[in-house]
PDB file of C-alpha atoms in Angstrom:
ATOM      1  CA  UNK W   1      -5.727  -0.071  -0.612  1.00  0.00           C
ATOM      2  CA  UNK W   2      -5.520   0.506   3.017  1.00  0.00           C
ATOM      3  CA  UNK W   3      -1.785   0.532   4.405  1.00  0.00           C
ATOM      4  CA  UNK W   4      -0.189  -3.044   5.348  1.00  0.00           C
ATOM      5  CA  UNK W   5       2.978  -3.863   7.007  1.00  0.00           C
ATOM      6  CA  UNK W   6       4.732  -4.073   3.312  1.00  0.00           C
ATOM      7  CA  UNK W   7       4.230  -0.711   2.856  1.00  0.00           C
ATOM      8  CA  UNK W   8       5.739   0.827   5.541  1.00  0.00           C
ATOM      9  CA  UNK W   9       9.410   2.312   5.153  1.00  0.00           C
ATOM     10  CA  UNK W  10      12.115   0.661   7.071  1.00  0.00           C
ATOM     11  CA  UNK W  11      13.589   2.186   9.993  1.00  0.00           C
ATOM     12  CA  UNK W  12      17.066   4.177   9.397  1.00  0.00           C
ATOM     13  CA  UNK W  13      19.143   1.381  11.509  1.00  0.00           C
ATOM     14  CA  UNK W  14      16.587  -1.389   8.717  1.00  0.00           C
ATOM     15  CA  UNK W  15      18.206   0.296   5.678  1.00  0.00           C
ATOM     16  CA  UNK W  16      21.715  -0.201   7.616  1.00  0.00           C
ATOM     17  CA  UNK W  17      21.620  -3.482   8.319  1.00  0.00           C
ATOM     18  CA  UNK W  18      20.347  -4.250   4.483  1.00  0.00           C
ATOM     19  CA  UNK W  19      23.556  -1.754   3.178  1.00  0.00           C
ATOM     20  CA  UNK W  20      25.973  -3.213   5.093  1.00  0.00           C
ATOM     21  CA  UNK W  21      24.947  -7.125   4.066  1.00  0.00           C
ATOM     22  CA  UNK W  22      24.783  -6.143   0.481  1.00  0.00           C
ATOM     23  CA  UNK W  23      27.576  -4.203   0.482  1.00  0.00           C
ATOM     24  CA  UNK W  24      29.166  -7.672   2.420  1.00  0.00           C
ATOM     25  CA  UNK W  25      27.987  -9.688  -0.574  1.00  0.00           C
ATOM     26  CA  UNK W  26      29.828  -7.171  -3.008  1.00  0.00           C
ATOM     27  CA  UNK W  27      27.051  -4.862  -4.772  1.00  0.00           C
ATOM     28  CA  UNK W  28      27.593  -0.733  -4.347  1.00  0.00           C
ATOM     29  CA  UNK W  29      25.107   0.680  -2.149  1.00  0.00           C
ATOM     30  CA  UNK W  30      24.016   4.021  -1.533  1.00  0.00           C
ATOM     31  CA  UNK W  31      21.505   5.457   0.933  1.00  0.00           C
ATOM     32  CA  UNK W  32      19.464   8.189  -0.568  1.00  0.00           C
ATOM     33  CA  UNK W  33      16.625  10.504   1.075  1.00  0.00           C
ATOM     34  CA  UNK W  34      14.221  10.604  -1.864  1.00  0.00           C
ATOM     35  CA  UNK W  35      13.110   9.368  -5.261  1.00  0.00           C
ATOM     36  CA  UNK W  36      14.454  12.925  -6.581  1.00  0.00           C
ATOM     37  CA  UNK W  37      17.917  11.935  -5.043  1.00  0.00           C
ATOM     38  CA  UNK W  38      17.803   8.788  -7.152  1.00  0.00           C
ATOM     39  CA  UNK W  39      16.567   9.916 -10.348  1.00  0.00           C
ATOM     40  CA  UNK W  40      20.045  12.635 -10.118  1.00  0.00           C
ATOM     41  CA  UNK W  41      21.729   9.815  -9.092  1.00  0.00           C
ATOM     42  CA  UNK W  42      21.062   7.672 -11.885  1.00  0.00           C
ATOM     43  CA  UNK W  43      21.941  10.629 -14.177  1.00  0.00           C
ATOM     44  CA  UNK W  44      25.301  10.592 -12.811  1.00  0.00           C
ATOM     45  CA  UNK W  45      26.071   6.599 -13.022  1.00  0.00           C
ATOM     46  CA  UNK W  46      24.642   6.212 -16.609  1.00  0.00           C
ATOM     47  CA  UNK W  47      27.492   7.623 -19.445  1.00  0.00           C
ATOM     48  CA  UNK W  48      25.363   9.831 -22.121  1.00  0.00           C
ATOM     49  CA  UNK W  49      24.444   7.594 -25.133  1.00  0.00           C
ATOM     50  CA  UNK W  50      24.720   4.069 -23.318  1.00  0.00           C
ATOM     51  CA  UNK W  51      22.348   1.249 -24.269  1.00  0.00           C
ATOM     52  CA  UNK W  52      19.917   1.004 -20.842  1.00  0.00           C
ATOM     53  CA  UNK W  53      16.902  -1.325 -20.495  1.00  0.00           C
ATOM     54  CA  UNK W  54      14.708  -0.390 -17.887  1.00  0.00           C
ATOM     55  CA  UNK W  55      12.484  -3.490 -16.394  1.00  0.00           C
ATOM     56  CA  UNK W  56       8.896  -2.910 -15.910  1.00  0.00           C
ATOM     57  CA  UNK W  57       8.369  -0.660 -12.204  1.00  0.00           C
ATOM     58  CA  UNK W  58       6.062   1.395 -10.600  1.00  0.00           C
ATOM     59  CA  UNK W  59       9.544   3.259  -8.954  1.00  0.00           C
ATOM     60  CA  UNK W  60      11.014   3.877 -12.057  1.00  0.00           C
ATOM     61  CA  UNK W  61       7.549   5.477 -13.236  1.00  0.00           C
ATOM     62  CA  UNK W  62       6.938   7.400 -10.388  1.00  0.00           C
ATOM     63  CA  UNK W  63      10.691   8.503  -9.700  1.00  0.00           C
ATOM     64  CA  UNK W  64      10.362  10.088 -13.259  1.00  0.00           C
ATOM     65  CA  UNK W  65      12.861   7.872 -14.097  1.00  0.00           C
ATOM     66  CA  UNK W  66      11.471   5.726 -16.711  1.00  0.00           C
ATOM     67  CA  UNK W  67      10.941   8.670 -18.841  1.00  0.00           C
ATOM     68  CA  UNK W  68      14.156  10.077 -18.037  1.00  0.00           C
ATOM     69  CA  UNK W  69      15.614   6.891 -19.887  1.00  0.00           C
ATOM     70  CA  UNK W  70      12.993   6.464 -22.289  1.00  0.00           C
ATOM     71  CA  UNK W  71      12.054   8.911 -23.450  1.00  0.00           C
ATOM     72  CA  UNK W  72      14.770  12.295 -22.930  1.00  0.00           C
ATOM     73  CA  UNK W  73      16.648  10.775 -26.198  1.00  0.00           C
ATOM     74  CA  UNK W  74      20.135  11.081 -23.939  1.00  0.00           C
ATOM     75  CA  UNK W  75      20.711   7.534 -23.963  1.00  0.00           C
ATOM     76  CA  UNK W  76      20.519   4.577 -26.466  1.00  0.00           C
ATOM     77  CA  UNK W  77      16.888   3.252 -25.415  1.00  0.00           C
ATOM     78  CA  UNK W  78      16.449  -0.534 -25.556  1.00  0.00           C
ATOM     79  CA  UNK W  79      12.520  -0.061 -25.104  1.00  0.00           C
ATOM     80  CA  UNK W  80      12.513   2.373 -27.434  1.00  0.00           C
ATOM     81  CA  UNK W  81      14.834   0.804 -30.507  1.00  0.00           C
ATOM     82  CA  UNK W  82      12.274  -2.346 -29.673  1.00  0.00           C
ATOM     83  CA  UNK W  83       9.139  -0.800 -30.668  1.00  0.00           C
ATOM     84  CA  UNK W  84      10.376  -0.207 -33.965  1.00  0.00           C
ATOM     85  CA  UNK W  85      11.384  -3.464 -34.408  1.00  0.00           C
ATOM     86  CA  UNK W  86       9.221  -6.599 -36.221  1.00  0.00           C
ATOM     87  CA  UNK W  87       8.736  -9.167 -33.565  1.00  0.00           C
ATOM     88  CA  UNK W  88       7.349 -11.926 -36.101  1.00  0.00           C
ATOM     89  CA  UNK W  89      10.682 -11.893 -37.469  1.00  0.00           C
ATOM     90  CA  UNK W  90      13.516 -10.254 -34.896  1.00  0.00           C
ATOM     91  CA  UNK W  91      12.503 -11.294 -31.952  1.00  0.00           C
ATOM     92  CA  UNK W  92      15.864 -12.815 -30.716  1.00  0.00           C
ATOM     93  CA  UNK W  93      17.447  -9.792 -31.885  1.00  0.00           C
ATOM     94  CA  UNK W  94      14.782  -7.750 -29.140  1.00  0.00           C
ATOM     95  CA  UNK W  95      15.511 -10.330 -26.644  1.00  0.00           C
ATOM     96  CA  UNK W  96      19.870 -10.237 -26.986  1.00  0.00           C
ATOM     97  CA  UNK W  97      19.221  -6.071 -26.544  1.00  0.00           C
ATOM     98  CA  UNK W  98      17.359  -6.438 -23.958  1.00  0.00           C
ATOM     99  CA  UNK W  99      19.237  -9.150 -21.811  1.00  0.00           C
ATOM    100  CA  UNK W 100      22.677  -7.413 -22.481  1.00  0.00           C
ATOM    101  CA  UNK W 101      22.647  -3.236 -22.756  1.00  0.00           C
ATOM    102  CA  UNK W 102      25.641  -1.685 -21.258  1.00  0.00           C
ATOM    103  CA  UNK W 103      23.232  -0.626 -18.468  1.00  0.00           C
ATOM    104  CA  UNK W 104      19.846  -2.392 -17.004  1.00  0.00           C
ATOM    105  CA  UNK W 105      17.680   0.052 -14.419  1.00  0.00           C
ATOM    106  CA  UNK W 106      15.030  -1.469 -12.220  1.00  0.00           C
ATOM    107  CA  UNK W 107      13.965  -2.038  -9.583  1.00  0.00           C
ATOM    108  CA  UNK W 108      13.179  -5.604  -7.018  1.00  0.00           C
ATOM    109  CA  UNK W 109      10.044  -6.547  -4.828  1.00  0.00           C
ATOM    110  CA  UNK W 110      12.121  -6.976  -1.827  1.00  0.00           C
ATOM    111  CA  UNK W 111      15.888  -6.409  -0.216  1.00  0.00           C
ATOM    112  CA  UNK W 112      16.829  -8.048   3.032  1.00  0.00           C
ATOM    113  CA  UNK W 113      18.636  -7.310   5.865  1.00  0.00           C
ATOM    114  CA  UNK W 114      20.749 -10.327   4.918  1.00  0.00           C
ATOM    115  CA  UNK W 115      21.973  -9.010   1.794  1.00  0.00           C
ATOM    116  CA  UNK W 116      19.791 -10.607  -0.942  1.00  0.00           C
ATOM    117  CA  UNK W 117      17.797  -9.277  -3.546  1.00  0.00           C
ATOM    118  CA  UNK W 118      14.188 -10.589  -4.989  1.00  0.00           C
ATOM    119  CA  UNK W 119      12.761 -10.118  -8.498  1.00  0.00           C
ATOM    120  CA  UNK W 120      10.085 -11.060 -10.123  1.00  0.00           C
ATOM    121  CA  UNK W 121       8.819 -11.776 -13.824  1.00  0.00           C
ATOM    122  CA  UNK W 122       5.817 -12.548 -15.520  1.00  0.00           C
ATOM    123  CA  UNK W 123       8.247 -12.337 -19.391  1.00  0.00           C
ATOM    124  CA  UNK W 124      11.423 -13.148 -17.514  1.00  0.00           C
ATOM    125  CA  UNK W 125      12.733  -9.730 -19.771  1.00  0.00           C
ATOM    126  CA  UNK W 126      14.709  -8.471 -17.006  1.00  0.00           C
ATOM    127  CA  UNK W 127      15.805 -10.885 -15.315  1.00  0.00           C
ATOM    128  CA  UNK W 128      18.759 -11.702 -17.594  1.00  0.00           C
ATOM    129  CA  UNK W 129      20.175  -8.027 -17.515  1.00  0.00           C
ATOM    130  CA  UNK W 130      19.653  -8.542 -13.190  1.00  0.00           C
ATOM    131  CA  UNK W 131      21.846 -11.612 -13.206  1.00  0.00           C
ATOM    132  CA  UNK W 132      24.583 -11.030 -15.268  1.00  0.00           C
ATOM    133  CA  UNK W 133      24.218 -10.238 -18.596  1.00  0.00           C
ATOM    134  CA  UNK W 134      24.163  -6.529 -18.810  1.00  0.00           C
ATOM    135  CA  UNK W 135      27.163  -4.666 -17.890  1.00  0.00           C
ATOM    136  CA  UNK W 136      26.234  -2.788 -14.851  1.00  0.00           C
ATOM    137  CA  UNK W 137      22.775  -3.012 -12.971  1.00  0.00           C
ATOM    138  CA  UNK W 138      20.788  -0.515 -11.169  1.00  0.00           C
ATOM    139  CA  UNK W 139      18.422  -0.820  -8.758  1.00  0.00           C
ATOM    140  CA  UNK W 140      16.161   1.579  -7.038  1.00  0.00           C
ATOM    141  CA  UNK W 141      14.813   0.393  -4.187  1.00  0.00           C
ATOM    142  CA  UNK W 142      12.328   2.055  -1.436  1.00  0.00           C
ATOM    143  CA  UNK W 143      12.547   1.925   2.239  1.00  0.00           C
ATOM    144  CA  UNK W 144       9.263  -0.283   2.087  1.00  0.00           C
ATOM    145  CA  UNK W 145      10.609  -2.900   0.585  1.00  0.00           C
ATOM    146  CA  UNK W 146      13.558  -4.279   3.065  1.00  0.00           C
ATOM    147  CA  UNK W 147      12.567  -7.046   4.822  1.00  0.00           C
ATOM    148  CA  UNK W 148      14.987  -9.518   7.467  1.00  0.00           C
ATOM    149  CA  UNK W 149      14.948 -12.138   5.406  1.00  0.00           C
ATOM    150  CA  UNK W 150      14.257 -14.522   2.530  1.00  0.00           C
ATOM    151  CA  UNK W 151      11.006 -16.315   3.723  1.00  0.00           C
ATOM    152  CA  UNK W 152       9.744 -12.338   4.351  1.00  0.00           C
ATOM    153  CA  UNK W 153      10.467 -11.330   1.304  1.00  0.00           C
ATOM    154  CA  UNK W 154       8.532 -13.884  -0.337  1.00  0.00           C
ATOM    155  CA  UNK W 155       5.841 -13.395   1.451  1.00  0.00           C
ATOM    156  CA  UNK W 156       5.819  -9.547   0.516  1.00  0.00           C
ATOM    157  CA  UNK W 157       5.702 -11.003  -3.249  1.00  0.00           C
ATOM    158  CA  UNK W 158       3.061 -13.037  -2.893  1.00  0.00           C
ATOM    159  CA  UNK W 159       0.454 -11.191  -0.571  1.00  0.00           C
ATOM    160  CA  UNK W 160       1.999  -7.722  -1.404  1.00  0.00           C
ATOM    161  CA  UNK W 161       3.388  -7.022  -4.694  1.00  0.00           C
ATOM    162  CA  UNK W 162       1.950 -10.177  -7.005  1.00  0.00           C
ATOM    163  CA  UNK W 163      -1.784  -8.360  -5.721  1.00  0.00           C
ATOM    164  CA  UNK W 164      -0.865  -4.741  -6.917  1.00  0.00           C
ATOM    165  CA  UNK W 165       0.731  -5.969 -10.193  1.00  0.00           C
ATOM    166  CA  UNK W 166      -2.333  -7.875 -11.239  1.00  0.00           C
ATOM    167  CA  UNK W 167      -4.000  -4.860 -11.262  1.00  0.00           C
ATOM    168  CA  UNK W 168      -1.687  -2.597 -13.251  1.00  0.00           C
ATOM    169  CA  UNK W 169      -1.727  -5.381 -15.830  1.00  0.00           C
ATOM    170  CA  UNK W 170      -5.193  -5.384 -15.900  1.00  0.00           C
ATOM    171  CA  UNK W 171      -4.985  -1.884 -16.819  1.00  0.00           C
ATOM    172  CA  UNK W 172      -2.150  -1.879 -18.937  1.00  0.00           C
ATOM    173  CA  UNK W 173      -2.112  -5.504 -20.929  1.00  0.00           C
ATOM    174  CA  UNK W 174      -5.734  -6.019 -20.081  1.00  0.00           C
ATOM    175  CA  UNK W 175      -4.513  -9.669 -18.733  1.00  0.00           C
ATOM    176  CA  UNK W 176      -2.907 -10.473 -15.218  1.00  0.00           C
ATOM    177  CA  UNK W 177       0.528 -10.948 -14.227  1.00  0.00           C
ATOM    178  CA  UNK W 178       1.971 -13.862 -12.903  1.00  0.00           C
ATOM    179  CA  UNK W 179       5.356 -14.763 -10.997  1.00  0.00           C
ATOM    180  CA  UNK W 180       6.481 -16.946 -13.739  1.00  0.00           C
ATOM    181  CA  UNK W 181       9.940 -16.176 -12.917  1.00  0.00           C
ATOM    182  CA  UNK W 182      11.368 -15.575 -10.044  1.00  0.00           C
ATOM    183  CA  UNK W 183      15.555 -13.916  -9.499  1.00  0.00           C
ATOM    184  CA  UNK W 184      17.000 -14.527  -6.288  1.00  0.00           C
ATOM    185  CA  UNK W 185      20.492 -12.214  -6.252  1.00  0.00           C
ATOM    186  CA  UNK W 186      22.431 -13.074  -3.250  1.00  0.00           C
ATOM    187  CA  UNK W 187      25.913 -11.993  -3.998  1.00  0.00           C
ATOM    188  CA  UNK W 188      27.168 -10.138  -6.782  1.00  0.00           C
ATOM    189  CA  UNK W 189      30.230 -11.766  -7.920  1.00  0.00           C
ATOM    190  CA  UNK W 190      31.851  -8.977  -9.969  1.00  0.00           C
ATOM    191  CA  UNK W 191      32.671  -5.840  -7.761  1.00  0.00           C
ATOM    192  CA  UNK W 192      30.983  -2.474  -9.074  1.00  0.00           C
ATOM    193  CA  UNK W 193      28.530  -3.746 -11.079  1.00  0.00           C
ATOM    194  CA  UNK W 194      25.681  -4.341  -9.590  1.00  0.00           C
ATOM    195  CA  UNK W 195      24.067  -0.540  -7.905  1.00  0.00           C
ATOM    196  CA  UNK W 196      21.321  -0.410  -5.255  1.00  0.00           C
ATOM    197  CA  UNK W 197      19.659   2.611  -4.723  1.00  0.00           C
ATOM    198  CA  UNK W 198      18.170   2.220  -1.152  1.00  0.00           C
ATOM    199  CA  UNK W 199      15.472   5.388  -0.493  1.00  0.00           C
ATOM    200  CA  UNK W 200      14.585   6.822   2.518  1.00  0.00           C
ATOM    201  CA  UNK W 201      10.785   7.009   1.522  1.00  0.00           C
ATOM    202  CA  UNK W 202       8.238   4.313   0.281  1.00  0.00           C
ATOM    203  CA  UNK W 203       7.829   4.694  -3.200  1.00  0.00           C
ATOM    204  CA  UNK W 204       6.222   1.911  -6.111  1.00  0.00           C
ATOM    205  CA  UNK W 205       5.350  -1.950  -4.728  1.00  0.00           C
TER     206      UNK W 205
END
């Protein structure tokens, strides 16, 4: 797809202003150079054999994170416990696991340079873990994705992300997504547990 202006990383003094209004609003932020930064990062923050839930993201796929999670057998892997699980009959067990591991990683369709954070569901699976529920949250978060405000960011949802997530679903579930669900994090009330990741580079939606 040719490049739009919701795909082009912030400026250095952009991610600034966006760290130092979440950091206001009481999440832990860190300014990283690359997607290899984060996925050592994330090593770091996440204890060896904790239960972690990783949303659905192109970042976390890319980054080499996902599979770092998923599939490296270091840690307690809510996706992974899932698929052997029988969702005719435990399907509120799956969706307490997934809601509240000691660790959720992920990523958002937009930060702004107010201090808010925007995510997006089509299952809502997530979104839980992002608001509360899980014990510490992650998020890693490219440079393309900080906007100045909240009206921007939903824009970048709807004519940015919403676009390029119909077609991965395609691909994937053979059906299209949807913004069923929508997360707005403006403040997070309990210091230290909430992470943002904010990259230097563009990298997923």
């Amino acid at each position: 797809m040719p490049a739009t202006p919701f795909a082009d990383p912030a400026s250095a003094q952009r991610l600034e202003r966006a760290a130092a209004a979440l950091t206001a609003h009481g999440f832990t932020v860190e300014i990283l150079d690359d997607a290899a930064a984060a996925r050592t990062r994330v090593r770091e923050l996440i204890p060896e054999g904790a239960s972690v839930f990783t949303g659905a993201s192109e970042t976390l796929r890319l980054s080499g994170i996902d599979e770092d999670i998923n599939g490296s057998g270091r840690y307690a892997s809510v996706k992974a416990r899932s698929t052997t699980m029988d969702r005719a009959t435990q399907l509120a067990d799956i969706w307490r696991m997934v809601a509240c591991p000691d660790v959720i990683v992920g990523s958002v369709a937009a930060v702004t340079e107010t201090g808010s954070l925007v995510a997006a569901s089509a299952s809502g699976s997530q979104l839980a873990g992002y608001s509360g529920a899980a014990a510490h949250a992650i998020w890693i978060v490219g440079a393309q994705k900080v906007v100045p405000d909240l009206d921007t960011a939903l824009r970048r949802l709807e004519d940015h992300c919403l676009p390029l997530e119909n077609e991965r679903a395609m691909q994937v579930y053979g059906q299209p997504s949807a913004v069923n669900r929508l997360l707005i994090l403006n403040a997070e009330p309990h210091p230290g547990r909430g992470t943002v990741l904010l990259l230097r580079e563009a990298i997923g939606f």
